[in-house]
XYZ file of C-alpha atoms in Angstrom:
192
model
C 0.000 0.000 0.000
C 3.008 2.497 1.060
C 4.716 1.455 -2.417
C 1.322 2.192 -4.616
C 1.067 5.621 -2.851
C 4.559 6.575 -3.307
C 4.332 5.341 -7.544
C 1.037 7.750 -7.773
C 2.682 11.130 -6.107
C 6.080 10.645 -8.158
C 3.186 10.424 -11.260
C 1.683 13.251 -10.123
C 5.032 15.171 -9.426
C 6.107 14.217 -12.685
C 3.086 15.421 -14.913
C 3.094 18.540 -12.650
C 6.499 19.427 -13.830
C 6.050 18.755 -17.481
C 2.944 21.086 -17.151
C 5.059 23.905 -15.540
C 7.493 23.175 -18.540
C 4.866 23.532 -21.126
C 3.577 26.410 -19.027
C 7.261 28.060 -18.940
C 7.447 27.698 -22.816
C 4.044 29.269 -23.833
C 4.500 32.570 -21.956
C 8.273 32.411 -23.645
C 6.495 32.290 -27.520
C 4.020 34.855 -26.201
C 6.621 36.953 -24.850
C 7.947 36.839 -28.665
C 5.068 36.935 -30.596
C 4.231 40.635 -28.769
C 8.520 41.408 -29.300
C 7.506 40.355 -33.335
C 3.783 42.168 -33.175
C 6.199 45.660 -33.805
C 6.673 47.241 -36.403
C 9.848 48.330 -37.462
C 11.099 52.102 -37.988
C 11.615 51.743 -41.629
C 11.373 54.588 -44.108
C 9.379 54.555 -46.999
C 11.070 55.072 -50.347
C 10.229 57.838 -52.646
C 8.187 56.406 -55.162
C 5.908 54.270 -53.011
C 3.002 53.393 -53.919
C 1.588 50.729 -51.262
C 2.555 47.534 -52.925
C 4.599 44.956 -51.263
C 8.286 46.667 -50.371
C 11.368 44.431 -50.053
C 14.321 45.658 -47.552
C 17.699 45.006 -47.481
C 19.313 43.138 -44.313
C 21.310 46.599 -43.988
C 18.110 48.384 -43.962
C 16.470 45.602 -41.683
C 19.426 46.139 -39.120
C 19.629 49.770 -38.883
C 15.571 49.666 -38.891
C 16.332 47.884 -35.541
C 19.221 49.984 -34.160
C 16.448 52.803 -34.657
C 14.166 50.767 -32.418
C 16.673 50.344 -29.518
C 17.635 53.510 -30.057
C 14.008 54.825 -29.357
C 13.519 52.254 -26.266
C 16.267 53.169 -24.597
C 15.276 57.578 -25.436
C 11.858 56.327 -24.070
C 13.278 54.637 -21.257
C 15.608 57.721 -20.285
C 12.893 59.866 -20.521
C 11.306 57.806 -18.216
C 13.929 57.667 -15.722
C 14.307 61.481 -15.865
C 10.701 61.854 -14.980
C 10.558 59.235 -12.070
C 13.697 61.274 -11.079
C 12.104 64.588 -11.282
C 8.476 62.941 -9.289
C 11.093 61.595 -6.785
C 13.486 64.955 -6.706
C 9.849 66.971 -5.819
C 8.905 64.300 -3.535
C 12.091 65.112 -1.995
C 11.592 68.813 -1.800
C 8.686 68.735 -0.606
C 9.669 66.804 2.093
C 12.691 68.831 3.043
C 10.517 71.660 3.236
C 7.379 70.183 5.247
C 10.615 69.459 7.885
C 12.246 73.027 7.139
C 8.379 74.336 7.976
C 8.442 71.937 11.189
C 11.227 72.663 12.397
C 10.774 76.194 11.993
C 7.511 76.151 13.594
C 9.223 74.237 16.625
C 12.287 77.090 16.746
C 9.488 79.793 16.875
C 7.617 77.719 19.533
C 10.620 77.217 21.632
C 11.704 80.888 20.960
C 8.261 82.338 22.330
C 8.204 79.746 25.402
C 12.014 81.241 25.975
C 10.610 84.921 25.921
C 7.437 84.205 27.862
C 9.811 82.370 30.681
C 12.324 85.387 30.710
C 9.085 87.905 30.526
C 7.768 85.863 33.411
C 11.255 86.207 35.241
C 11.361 89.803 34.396
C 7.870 90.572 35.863
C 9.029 88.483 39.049
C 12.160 90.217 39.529
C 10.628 93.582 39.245
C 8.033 92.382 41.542
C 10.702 91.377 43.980
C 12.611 94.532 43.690
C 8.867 96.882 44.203
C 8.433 94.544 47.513
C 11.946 95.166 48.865
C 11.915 98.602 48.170
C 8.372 99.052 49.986
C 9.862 96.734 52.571
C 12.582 99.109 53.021
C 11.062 102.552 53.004
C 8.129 100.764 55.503
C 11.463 100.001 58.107
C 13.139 103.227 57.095
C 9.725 104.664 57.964
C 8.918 102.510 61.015
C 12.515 103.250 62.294
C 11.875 106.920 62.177
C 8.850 106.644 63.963
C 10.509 104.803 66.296
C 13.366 107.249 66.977
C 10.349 110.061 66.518
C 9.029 108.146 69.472
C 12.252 108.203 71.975
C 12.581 111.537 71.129
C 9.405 112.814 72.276
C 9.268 110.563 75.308
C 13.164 112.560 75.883
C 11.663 115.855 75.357
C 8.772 117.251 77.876
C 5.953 117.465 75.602
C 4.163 120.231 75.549
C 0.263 119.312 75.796
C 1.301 117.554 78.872
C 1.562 120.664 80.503
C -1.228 122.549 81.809
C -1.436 126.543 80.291
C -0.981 128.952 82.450
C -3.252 131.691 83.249
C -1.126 134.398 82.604
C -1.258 133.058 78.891
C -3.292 134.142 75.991
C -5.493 131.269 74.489
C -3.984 132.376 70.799
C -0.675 131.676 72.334
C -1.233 128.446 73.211
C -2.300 127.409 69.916
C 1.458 128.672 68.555
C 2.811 127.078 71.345
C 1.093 123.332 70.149
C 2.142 123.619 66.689
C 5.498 121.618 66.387
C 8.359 122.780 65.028
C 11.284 121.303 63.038
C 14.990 121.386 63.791
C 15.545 124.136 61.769
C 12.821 125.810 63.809
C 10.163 125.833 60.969
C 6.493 125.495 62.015
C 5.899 121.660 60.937
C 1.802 122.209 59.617
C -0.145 118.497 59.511
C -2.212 118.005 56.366
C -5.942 119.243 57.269
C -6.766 115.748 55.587
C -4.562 114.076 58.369
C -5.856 116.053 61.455
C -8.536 114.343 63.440
């Protein structure tokens, strides 16, 4: 039984290949029956007149130089055009990346200026709070030495007018008066 299967797949293996063969040399003649279907670049002579025209091998051979000569124009042309799709294909590429990457420099560039605006803005923010920091001590350290100097100093509503005193003098002798000895006058907006 193992002997009859093995005779009928060597049959089969063997008719298989000779229809491959056969197969192989079919598309061959077809291959040169369409090489044979063209027609040949041959010139006319003068005095034709459509009757039956005889060539010369010489003829016959440069008719076919002609040919490959006009393949191989057709093929370059070819080439060059492929070459040209691919060369645009190309360029258009480089410039898709040449518009990426500029849009990613400008994107970068903007993020830089809005981080150095930002550290601007803080910086100037820092310096407005330590100079109002400062002029507030400056300010609460006068006030402070203002203070001890008045507490020094016998103050002068403290003690009670005299009766020999005019009432207008009194009021000149309230208003305070610089070192320089210049009336000091409080903003009316101030005075409560």
């Amino acid at each position: 039984k193992l002997s009859r299967t093995i005779h009928t797949i060597s049959v089969k293996n063997t008719l298989l290949q000779h229809e491959v063969n056969q197969l192989r040399e079919a598309l061959v003649n077809e291959q040169k029956y369409r090489q044979r279907g063209k027609a040949l670049l041959l010139e006319a002579p003068p005095e034709y007149n459509g009757g039956a025209v005889f060539w010369s091998p010489q003829k016959v051979s440069d008719a076919w130089l002609r040919q490959e000569q006009k393949d191989r124009d057709n093929q370059l042309v070819q080439y060059q055009k492929s070459m040209a799709i691919r060369l645009r294909e190309e360029k258009k590429a480089a410039k898709a990346q040449m518009f990426e990457e500029r849009h990613l420099n400008r994107a970068v560039a903007k993020e830089k200026h809005e981080r150095e605006a930002a550290e601007k803005a803080a910086a100037r923010e820092e310096k407005c709070i330590a100079r109002e920091l400062k002029t507030q001590l400056q300010n609460d350290l006068k006030v402070s030495q203002r203070g001890k100097r008045k507490s020094l100093q016998p103050s002068l509503a403290a003690a009670p007018p005299t009766a020999a005193q005019d009432p207008i003098e009194v009021e000149n002798d309230a208003v305070p008066t610089s070192r320089s000895g210049h009336a000091i006058r409080r903003p009316k907006c101030l005075v409560t």
